[in-house]
Short mmCIF file of C-alpha atoms and ligand atoms in Angstrom, two decimals:
data_model
loop_
_atom_site.label_atom_id
_atom_site.label_comp_id
_atom_site.label_asym_id
_atom_site.label_seq_id
_atom_site.Cartn_x
_atom_site.Cartn_y
_atom_site.Cartn_z
CA MET A 1 9.11 -1.00 117.23
CA ARG A 2 9.91 2.33 115.82
CA GLY A 3 7.05 4.34 114.37
CA ALA A 4 6.32 4.48 111.01
CA ILE A 5 7.13 8.27 109.78
CA SER A 6 10.59 8.61 111.81
CA MET A 7 13.70 9.38 109.57
CA ASP A 8 17.03 7.60 109.55
CA PHE A 9 20.04 9.45 108.99
CA TRP A 10 23.00 7.07 107.76
CA THR A 11 26.48 8.91 108.12
CA VAL A 12 29.37 7.25 105.65
CA ARG A 13 32.93 8.62 106.06
CA GLY A 14 34.61 6.87 102.95
CA GLY A 15 38.13 6.17 102.09
CA LYS A 16 38.34 3.15 104.51
CA ARG A 17 38.69 -0.38 102.77
CA LEU A 18 36.77 -3.50 103.89
CA TYR A 19 38.69 -6.41 105.61
CA GLY A 20 37.46 -9.57 107.37
CA ALA A 21 34.47 -11.87 106.87
CA CYS A 22 30.88 -11.85 107.74
CA ARG A 23 27.80 -13.96 107.62
CA VAL A 24 25.05 -13.26 104.94
CA GLN A 25 21.52 -12.58 106.73
CA GLY A 26 18.02 -14.98 106.14
CA SER A 27 16.60 -13.79 102.57
CA LYS A 28 14.12 -11.12 102.61
CA ASN A 29 12.26 -12.21 99.48
CA ALA A 30 12.39 -15.89 100.67
CA SER A 31 10.41 -15.22 104.03
CA LEU A 32 7.67 -12.66 102.78
CA PRO A 33 5.91 -15.63 100.47
CA ILE A 34 6.76 -18.34 103.32
CA LEU A 35 5.02 -15.91 105.99
CA ALA A 36 1.58 -15.79 104.09
CA ALA A 37 2.32 -19.33 103.19
CA SER A 38 2.27 -19.98 107.09
CA VAL A 39 -1.70 -19.44 106.91
CA LEU A 40 -2.47 -22.49 104.69
CA ALA A 41 -2.33 -25.07 107.04
CA GLY A 42 -4.13 -23.74 109.79
CA GLY A 43 -1.60 -25.10 112.44
CA GLU A 44 1.94 -23.59 113.86
CA THR A 45 4.94 -22.70 111.67
CA GLU A 46 8.63 -22.11 113.47
CA LEU A 47 10.73 -20.59 111.01
CA THR A 48 14.71 -19.59 111.66
CA ASN A 49 16.96 -17.56 110.23
CA VAL A 50 14.52 -14.88 109.37
CA PRO A 51 15.92 -11.13 109.18
CA ARG A 52 14.53 -8.42 111.20
CA LEU A 53 13.31 -6.18 109.15
CA ARG A 54 10.61 -3.82 108.65
CA ASP A 55 9.28 -5.60 105.75
CA ILE A 56 8.81 -8.91 107.94
CA ASP A 57 7.22 -6.56 110.76
CA ALA A 58 4.65 -5.16 108.08
CA ALA A 59 4.09 -9.02 107.03
CA LEU A 60 3.64 -9.66 110.92
CA ARG A 61 0.80 -7.18 111.15
CA ILE A 62 -0.82 -8.83 108.80
CA LEU A 63 -0.84 -11.96 110.22
CA ARG A 64 -2.27 -10.57 113.11
CA HIS A 65 -4.98 -8.64 111.94
CA LEU A 66 -6.31 -12.23 110.14
CA GLY A 67 -6.56 -13.61 113.56
CA CYS A 68 -2.96 -15.30 114.00
CA ARG A 69 -0.39 -15.31 116.70
CA ALA A 70 2.97 -13.98 115.08
CA GLU A 71 5.90 -13.48 117.29
CA GLN A 72 9.36 -12.66 116.40
CA GLU A 73 12.28 -13.57 118.56
CA GLY A 74 16.06 -12.29 117.23
CA ASN A 75 15.95 -14.75 113.94
CA ARG A 76 12.98 -17.06 115.29
CA LEU A 77 9.97 -16.74 114.47
CA TYR A 78 6.76 -18.42 115.26
CA ILE A 79 3.10 -18.28 113.71
CA ASP A 80 0.30 -19.97 115.09
CA ALA A 81 -2.54 -19.88 112.09
CA ARG A 82 -4.98 -21.45 114.08
CA GLY A 83 -7.11 -18.43 115.09
CA LEU A 84 -7.36 -16.88 111.65
CA VAL A 85 -10.73 -15.27 111.58
CA HIS A 86 -10.13 -12.65 108.79
CA SER A 87 -9.62 -13.51 104.99
CA SER A 88 -9.56 -9.52 104.10
CA VAL A 89 -6.27 -6.99 104.30
CA PRO A 90 -7.26 -3.66 104.81
CA GLU A 91 -5.34 -0.64 102.91
CA SER A 92 -3.06 0.59 105.48
CA LEU A 93 -1.56 -2.45 106.23
CA MET A 94 -1.64 -3.33 102.63
CA HIS A 95 0.31 -0.15 101.63
CA GLU A 96 3.22 -0.71 104.28
CA MET A 97 4.60 -3.47 101.82
CA ARG A 98 4.43 -3.78 98.37
CA SER A 99 4.71 -7.85 98.21
CA SER A 100 1.62 -8.03 100.89
CA VAL A 101 -0.09 -8.90 97.75
CA ILE A 102 1.35 -12.24 97.73
CA PHE A 103 -1.49 -12.77 100.62
CA MET A 104 -3.81 -13.00 97.75
CA GLY A 105 -3.04 -16.53 96.78
CA ALA A 106 -2.38 -17.83 100.46
CA LEU A 107 -5.73 -16.52 101.69
CA LEU A 108 -7.86 -17.89 98.44
CA ALA A 109 -6.62 -21.36 99.06
CA ARG A 110 -7.51 -20.89 102.85
CA CYS A 111 -10.66 -19.43 103.15
CA GLY A 112 -11.93 -19.58 99.53
CA GLU A 113 -12.03 -15.72 99.34
CA VAL A 114 -9.81 -12.92 99.82
CA ARG A 115 -10.70 -8.96 99.78
CA LEU A 116 -7.53 -6.38 99.72
CA SER A 117 -6.90 -3.54 98.04
CA PRO A 118 -4.73 -3.43 94.78
CA PRO A 119 -1.25 -2.92 95.18
CA GLY A 120 -1.33 0.35 92.79
CA GLY A 121 2.46 1.26 91.80
CA CYS A 122 5.30 2.03 93.64
CA ARG A 123 8.96 3.95 93.25
CA LEU A 124 10.23 2.13 90.87
CA GLY A 125 7.31 2.25 88.45
CA LYS A 126 3.99 0.63 87.56
CA ARG A 127 3.21 -2.79 89.47
CA PRO A 128 0.56 -4.49 87.40
CA ILE A 129 -1.09 -7.58 88.95
CA ASP A 130 -2.83 -8.97 85.82
CA LEU A 131 -0.39 -12.20 85.57
CA HIS A 132 -1.41 -12.92 89.19
CA LEU A 133 -4.88 -12.47 88.75
CA ALA A 134 -5.06 -14.68 85.26
CA ALA A 135 -3.40 -17.18 87.32
CA LEU A 136 -5.68 -17.33 89.96
CA ARG A 137 -9.13 -17.17 87.99
CA LYS A 138 -7.70 -19.96 85.57
CA LEU A 139 -7.79 -22.56 88.66
CA GLY A 140 -11.22 -20.82 88.93
CA ALA A 141 -11.16 -17.79 91.18
CA ARG A 142 -13.89 -15.25 90.46
CA ILE A 143 -12.57 -11.65 90.54
CA GLU A 144 -13.98 -8.59 91.02
CA GLU A 145 -12.11 -5.08 90.98
CA ASP A 146 -12.78 -1.88 90.96
CA VAL A 147 -10.48 1.25 92.19
CA SER A 148 -10.51 0.19 95.81
CA GLU A 149 -10.51 -3.20 96.18
CA LEU A 150 -9.96 -6.55 94.62
CA HIS A 151 -12.58 -9.36 95.84
CA CYS A 152 -11.42 -13.00 94.56
CA ARG A 153 -13.64 -16.07 95.55
CA ALA A 154 -13.56 -19.65 94.74
CA GLN A 155 -16.12 -22.44 95.91
CA ARG A 156 -13.38 -24.96 94.69
CA LEU A 157 -10.47 -24.31 92.98
CA ARG A 158 -8.84 -27.00 90.29
CA GLY A 159 -6.15 -27.97 89.27
CA THR A 160 -4.92 -26.53 85.95
CA GLU A 161 -2.63 -25.81 83.22
CA ILE A 162 -1.11 -21.79 83.66
CA ILE A 163 0.86 -20.16 81.10
CA LEU A 164 2.84 -17.24 82.31
CA PRO A 165 3.71 -15.33 79.13
CA PHE A 166 6.40 -13.48 81.32
CA PRO A 167 8.21 -15.12 84.62
CA SER A 168 6.81 -13.07 87.40
CA VAL A 169 8.20 -13.83 90.47
CA GLY A 170 5.16 -12.81 92.27
CA ALA A 171 2.38 -14.08 90.09
CA THR A 172 4.47 -17.67 90.35
CA GLU A 173 4.36 -17.40 93.97
CA ASN A 174 0.67 -16.39 94.02
CA ALA A 175 -0.21 -19.27 91.90
CA LEU A 176 1.69 -21.93 94.15
CA LEU A 177 -0.04 -20.54 97.06
CA ALA A 178 -2.92 -20.82 95.24
CA ALA A 179 -3.05 -24.05 94.02
CA CYS A 180 -2.07 -25.26 97.26
CA GLY A 181 -6.11 -24.77 97.75
CA ALA A 182 -6.85 -26.76 94.37
CA ARG A 183 -7.88 -30.37 93.86
CA GLY A 184 -5.70 -32.01 91.35
CA GLU A 185 -2.40 -31.33 90.10
CA THR A 186 -1.85 -27.61 88.80
CA LEU A 187 1.12 -27.17 86.01
CA ILE A 188 2.56 -23.90 85.66
CA ARG A 189 4.70 -23.02 82.71
CA GLY A 190 6.79 -19.83 81.90
CA ALA A 191 7.50 -19.84 85.77
CA ALA A 192 10.27 -17.69 87.05
CA ARG A 193 13.33 -19.30 88.26
CA GLU A 194 14.22 -17.55 91.33
CA PRO A 195 16.00 -19.51 94.19
CA GLU A 196 12.93 -17.46 96.15
CA ILE A 197 10.72 -19.74 94.31
CA ALA A 198 12.24 -22.83 95.28
CA ALA A 199 12.51 -21.80 98.63
CA LEU A 200 8.65 -21.13 98.73
CA ALA A 201 8.19 -24.98 97.05
CA ASP A 202 10.62 -26.43 99.78
CA PHE A 203 8.33 -24.69 102.20
CA LEU A 204 4.97 -26.18 100.49
CA CYS A 205 6.33 -29.53 100.31
CA ALA A 206 7.02 -29.72 103.81
CA MET A 207 3.75 -28.57 104.91
CA VAL A 208 0.76 -29.01 101.98
CA ALA A 209 2.46 -29.93 98.39
CA GLU A 210 3.83 -32.34 96.32
CA ILE A 211 6.16 -29.76 94.04
CA ARG A 212 8.37 -31.03 91.26
CA GLY A 213 10.22 -28.79 88.65
CA ALA A 214 10.78 -25.67 91.10
CA GLY A 215 14.08 -23.91 89.84
CA SER A 216 12.90 -24.51 86.57
CA ASP A 217 10.31 -22.77 84.12
CA THR A 218 7.90 -25.95 84.81
CA ILE A 219 6.57 -26.59 87.98
CA ARG A 220 3.73 -28.94 89.08
CA LEU A 221 2.20 -29.17 92.55
CA THR A 222 -0.37 -31.30 93.77
CA ALA A 223 -2.03 -30.55 97.19
CA PHE A 224 -1.85 -33.12 99.97
CA ARG A 225 -3.70 -32.96 103.27
CA PRO A 226 -1.55 -30.60 105.04
CA LYS A 227 0.56 -30.99 108.00
CA LYS A 228 -0.17 -28.95 110.82
CA ASP A 229 3.20 -28.26 112.67
CA VAL A 230 6.38 -26.90 110.35
CA CYS A 231 9.55 -26.18 110.93
CA PHE A 232 11.82 -24.49 108.31
CA ARG A 233 15.31 -22.40 107.88
CA ILE A 234 15.03 -19.67 105.49
CA PRO A 235 17.57 -19.68 102.81
CA PRO A 236 20.49 -16.55 102.68
CA ASP A 237 20.12 -13.34 101.28
CA ARG A 238 21.78 -13.40 97.66
CA ILE A 239 20.86 -9.56 97.19
CA ALA A 240 22.34 -8.84 100.25
CA ALA A 241 25.55 -10.84 99.61
CA ALA A 242 25.56 -8.83 96.10
CA SER A 243 25.21 -5.58 98.17
CA PHE A 244 28.31 -6.55 100.23
CA ALA A 245 30.58 -7.61 97.37
CA CYS A 246 29.82 -4.31 95.61
CA ALA A 247 30.53 -2.74 98.47
CA ALA A 248 33.93 -3.97 98.53
CA ALA A 249 34.72 -3.83 95.24
CA GLY A 250 34.14 -0.21 95.22
CA CYS A 251 36.37 0.83 98.17
CA GLY A 252 38.63 -2.26 98.02
CA GLY A 253 39.44 -4.56 100.59
CA ASP A 254 39.43 -8.15 101.08
CA LEU A 255 36.39 -9.65 102.00
CA THR A 256 34.49 -13.23 103.07
CA LEU A 257 30.99 -13.82 102.80
CA ASN A 258 29.48 -16.77 104.72
CA GLY A 259 26.86 -18.83 104.80
CA PHE A 260 25.63 -18.48 101.37
CA GLU A 261 25.48 -20.08 97.50
CA PRO A 262 27.58 -17.52 95.34
CA GLY A 263 26.33 -19.58 92.26
CA GLN A 264 22.94 -17.46 92.88
CA ILE A 265 24.99 -14.11 92.23
CA SER A 266 27.19 -15.32 88.98
CA ALA A 267 25.56 -12.63 86.97
CA VAL A 268 26.93 -10.27 89.54
CA LEU A 269 30.37 -11.82 90.14
CA HIS A 270 31.14 -12.10 86.38
CA PHE A 271 30.89 -8.00 86.10
CA LEU A 272 32.59 -7.69 89.35
CA ASN A 273 35.13 -10.12 88.02
CA ALA A 274 35.45 -8.44 84.64
CA ALA A 275 36.08 -5.29 86.63
CA GLY A 276 39.10 -6.23 88.22
CA CYS A 277 38.08 -7.84 91.74
CA ASP A 278 39.59 -11.45 92.28
CA ILE A 279 37.06 -13.80 93.27
CA ILE A 280 37.70 -16.91 94.99
CA THR A 281 34.24 -18.91 95.29
CA PHE A 282 33.09 -22.11 97.85
CA THR A 283 30.46 -23.97 97.98
CA HIS A 284 28.78 -21.71 100.77
CA ALA A 285 31.35 -18.47 100.86
CA LEU A 286 33.22 -16.20 98.80
CA ARG A 287 36.18 -14.07 99.05
CA LEU A 288 36.74 -10.88 97.04
CA ARG A 289 39.80 -8.89 96.86
CA SER A 290 39.91 -5.44 95.44
CA ASP A 291 42.14 -2.41 95.09
CA ALA A 292 39.15 -0.27 93.98
CA ARG A 293 40.96 0.51 90.68
CA LEU A 294 38.24 -1.39 88.59
CA THR A 295 37.78 -1.08 84.77
CA ALA A 296 34.21 -0.30 83.40
CA VAL A 297 32.24 -3.37 82.11
CA GLY A 298 29.00 -3.56 80.22
CA PRO A 299 26.49 -4.08 78.85
CA VAL A 300 24.74 -5.28 82.09
CA VAL A 301 21.17 -5.78 81.22
CA THR A 302 18.92 -6.61 84.12
CA ALA A 303 16.63 -9.87 83.03
CA PRO A 304 14.75 -12.50 85.21
CA TYR A 305 16.79 -15.33 86.92
CA PRO A 306 19.65 -16.51 86.40
CA GLY A 307 19.91 -13.14 84.20
CA PHE A 308 21.45 -10.36 86.24
CA PRO A 309 19.02 -9.09 89.19
CA THR A 310 17.60 -5.77 88.90
CA ASP A 311 17.57 -5.48 92.40
CA ALA A 312 21.72 -5.40 92.06
CA GLN A 313 21.69 -2.87 89.11
CA PRO A 314 22.03 0.22 91.33
CA LEU A 315 24.77 -1.75 93.70
CA LEU A 316 26.79 -2.65 90.97
CA MET A 317 26.73 0.73 89.24
CA ALA A 318 27.74 2.47 92.85
CA ALA A 319 30.56 0.40 92.66
CA LEU A 320 31.79 1.06 88.91
CA LEU A 321 31.62 4.92 89.64
CA ARG A 322 35.14 4.91 89.79
CA ALA A 323 36.35 2.72 87.51
CA GLU A 324 38.12 3.31 84.63
CA GLY A 325 36.47 3.96 81.04
CA GLU A 326 32.57 3.74 80.05
CA SER A 327 29.97 1.52 81.75
CA LEU A 328 26.69 0.47 80.18
CA PHE A 329 23.74 -0.55 81.85
CA ARG A 330 20.25 -1.86 80.34
CA GLU A 331 17.53 -1.67 82.85
CA THR A 332 14.45 -4.22 81.31
CA ILE A 333 12.55 -4.84 84.76
CA PHE A 334 11.52 -1.89 86.05
CA GLU A 335 10.74 1.13 84.23
CA ASN A 336 11.77 3.53 86.89
CA ARG A 337 14.78 1.77 88.21
CA TYR A 338 17.59 4.66 88.07
CA ARG A 339 16.13 6.43 91.08
CA GLN A 340 19.59 6.34 92.61
CA VAL A 341 21.30 8.09 90.02
CA PRO A 342 20.54 12.09 90.50
CA GLU A 343 21.72 11.56 94.02
CA LEU A 344 24.99 9.70 92.84
CA LEU A 345 25.52 12.91 90.68
CA ARG A 346 25.89 15.02 93.99
CA LEU A 347 29.13 12.96 94.89
CA GLY A 348 30.75 13.92 91.75
CA ALA A 349 29.36 10.89 89.70
CA ASP A 350 29.41 11.26 85.60
CA ILE A 351 25.83 9.29 84.62
CA SER A 352 23.77 10.21 82.05
CA LEU A 353 20.35 8.19 81.40
CA ASP A 354 18.85 7.65 78.03
CA GLY A 355 15.28 6.02 78.75
CA ARG A 356 16.17 2.74 80.38
CA GLU A 357 19.80 2.93 79.53
CA ALA A 358 22.52 4.18 82.03
CA THR A 359 26.34 5.45 80.94
CA ILE A 360 28.64 5.84 83.36
CA ARG A 361 31.72 7.40 83.14
CA GLY A 362 34.40 6.74 85.40
CA VAL A 363 35.69 9.74 87.82
CA GLU A 364 38.99 9.80 89.62
CA ARG A 365 37.27 10.72 92.83
CA LEU A 366 33.68 10.98 94.77
CA ARG A 367 32.97 13.67 97.63
CA GLY A 368 30.82 13.19 100.29
CA SER A 369 27.37 14.59 100.18
CA ALA A 370 23.98 14.89 101.57
CA LEU A 371 21.78 12.71 100.11
CA THR A 372 18.17 10.99 100.17
CA ALA A 373 17.24 7.30 99.73
CA THR A 374 15.01 7.17 96.57
CA ASP A 375 14.14 3.04 97.53
CA LEU A 376 15.45 -0.23 98.89
CA ARG A 377 18.14 -0.91 96.66
CA GLY A 378 19.42 2.45 95.33
CA GLY A 379 19.61 3.89 99.38
CA ALA A 380 21.97 0.64 99.77
CA ALA A 381 23.70 2.22 96.52
CA MET A 382 24.20 5.25 98.22
CA ILE A 383 26.04 3.89 101.13
CA VAL A 384 28.00 1.67 98.86
CA ALA A 385 29.20 5.20 97.23
CA GLY A 386 29.30 6.62 99.81
CA LEU A 387 32.14 3.90 100.87
CA ALA A 388 34.28 5.04 98.12
CA ALA A 389 33.73 8.62 98.22
CA GLN A 390 36.32 10.76 100.06
CA GLY A 391 34.84 12.78 103.15
CA GLU A 392 31.29 12.46 104.90
CA THR A 393 28.01 11.63 102.84
CA VAL A 394 25.09 11.78 105.10
CA ILE A 395 22.00 9.77 103.48
CA CYS A 396 18.25 10.84 105.05
CA ASP A 397 16.50 8.08 104.73
CA ASP A 398 12.47 7.25 105.57
CA GLY A 399 13.09 3.79 106.04
CA HIS A 400 14.28 1.81 102.62
CA ILE A 401 17.05 0.68 103.95
CA THR A 402 15.83 -1.24 107.02
CA ARG A 403 13.16 -2.58 104.81
CA GLY A 404 15.63 -5.01 103.46
CA TYR A 405 19.11 -5.09 105.38
CA GLU A 406 19.69 -6.51 108.87
CA HIS A 407 22.15 -4.18 111.28
CA PHE A 408 23.59 -2.96 107.95
CA ASP A 409 25.64 -0.28 109.63
CA ARG A 410 26.97 -2.98 112.37
CA CYS A 411 28.03 -5.31 109.75
CA LEU A 412 30.06 -2.39 107.45
CA ARG A 413 31.41 -1.46 110.69
CA SER A 414 32.73 -5.08 111.52
CA LEU A 415 34.69 -4.89 108.40
CA GLY A 416 36.12 -1.44 109.08
CA ALA A 417 34.15 1.00 107.60
CA ASP A 418 32.69 3.80 109.09
CA VAL A 419 29.09 3.74 108.89
CA TYR A 420 26.89 5.04 111.86
CA LEU A 421 22.66 4.74 111.59
CA GLU A 422 20.68 7.41 113.85
CA TYR A 423 17.30 7.86 113.85
C1 LIG B 1 10.81 -8.50 91.21
C2 LIG B 1 12.06 -9.04 90.65
C3 LIG B 1 12.52 -10.25 91.37
C4 LIG B 1 12.61 -9.00 92.90
C5 LIG B 1 11.88 -8.42 93.39
C6 LIG B 1 12.12 -7.60 94.15
C7 LIG B 1 12.39 -9.91 87.89
C8 LIG B 1 11.50 -11.07 87.36
N1 LIG B 1 11.88 -10.18 89.75
O1 LIG B 1 9.90 -9.08 91.73
O2 LIG B 1 13.71 -10.84 91.18
O3 LIG B 1 13.33 -10.08 93.87
O4 LIG B 1 11.22 -7.57 92.25
O5 LIG B 1 12.83 -6.71 94.16
O6 LIG B 1 13.35 -9.31 88.16
N2 LIG B 1 4.34 -8.10 85.66
C9 LIG B 1 3.49 -7.66 84.76
N3 LIG B 1 2.19 -8.37 85.21
C10 LIG B 1 2.17 -8.95 86.37
C11 LIG B 1 3.25 -8.96 87.44
C12 LIG B 1 4.36 -8.54 86.94
O7 LIG B 1 3.28 -6.72 84.02
O8 LIG B 1 1.04 -9.60 86.79
C13 LIG B 1 5.66 -7.25 85.04
C14 LIG B 1 6.40 -5.84 85.81
O9 LIG B 1 5.43 -4.64 84.93
C15 LIG B 1 7.74 -5.93 85.39
C16 LIG B 1 7.85 -7.08 85.63
O10 LIG B 1 6.82 -7.95 85.29
O11 LIG B 1 7.80 -5.22 84.52
C17 LIG B 1 8.32 -7.74 87.23
O12 LIG B 1 8.37 -8.71 87.22
P1 LIG B 1 7.85 -9.81 88.78
O13 LIG B 1 8.90 -10.37 88.74
O14 LIG B 1 6.47 -9.96 88.60
O15 LIG B 1 8.19 -8.53 89.76
P2 LIG B 1 8.40 -8.79 91.90
O16 LIG B 1 7.15 -10.47 91.91
O17 LIG B 1 7.78 -7.69 91.98
#
């Protein structure tokens, strides 16, 4: 396994178009809560189609710390939670992955207690967890918080009605996980509707609960006596699919993406189509053709699913840097999600920022440059921009991109791009 402080160098020689077909990887954001859920029944879980990613490695280290056996072989992952002995996650492991807070609901349900360090802020801005904590309290947890530790306990969790004032993905997941340890029915109103919630619900239905309404804003869950052994296939990654679509839109080509549901990224496809891409969708595939002379679009306003995903904002922005006219973005989910912008300016892009709004005036050409990856999707956006730039772009990255993309360089090369990763 690679050390935590190694540096990745992505070299992108732009100017080539993307031609051919590729298969979309398994979903990172579906895998992580399902890995946390694997402790619920105290049995064995086998997962397939799990992408090989740094964030998955971090989740496996947490599971091993808890006393589980956790092994990944290719895209198959095996967890044996019979040996679980700890209900606390040390700070060092919490900091490796922001979404480790998802272990809170699962451990509370399984052990009646959990200790972990608060996740704190991250590169995208403040990451409060007040909605997660309010949901757990409503289920009967007592929570003590100080700067260094969160301690949640519950002698007995009780099914209840939880009303989320904002459809937080993480809070909905933690509420579902904790409710698996509760007696009686839990009703979540104002729930997040992201496909990753439906994936977690499918997994929980196979293991420990009867769930209705996942994918809508009202979810009902009643736990049953858990099944010890569960096999489950991780669904495809809609944000990885959107990344490849944006890459082909920006540099041109004829790309087929297989093994995912295009309907899950229809908000992204809507703008790519409006920008001039020719898109045909099938039940589990799409074909996108672009001659790389896009027209500006907007306003692109990020919003909870099924709105435009905040994760795809930097990627679509990168695709539109050379589009004719002025594109407008408005970011409503995270306060600090334009971190890629100063780096994209180095390529010759023309972008101005005003609070939560970004205006992109299309330029005729981008020039390769040396960049530094700022975060996972911002880093991927730099690759997308580099593919559309003339000359060489080198992106120095302390591991953000490999947190979320499996063999990104290899997949892009198989489509004809000139992209290499060295570490
Ligand atoms: C978010 C995205 C999700 C994406 C994931 C990975 C949204 C709504 N969620 O999920 O689609 O896959 O990042 O990048 O787009 N908030 C609170 N209190 C809380 C929890 C959240 O105020 O307890 C606020 C945050 O400040 C932020 C928003 O809700 O403004 C984030 O929503 P949330 O869905 O919780 O974030 P993630 O679960 O990280």
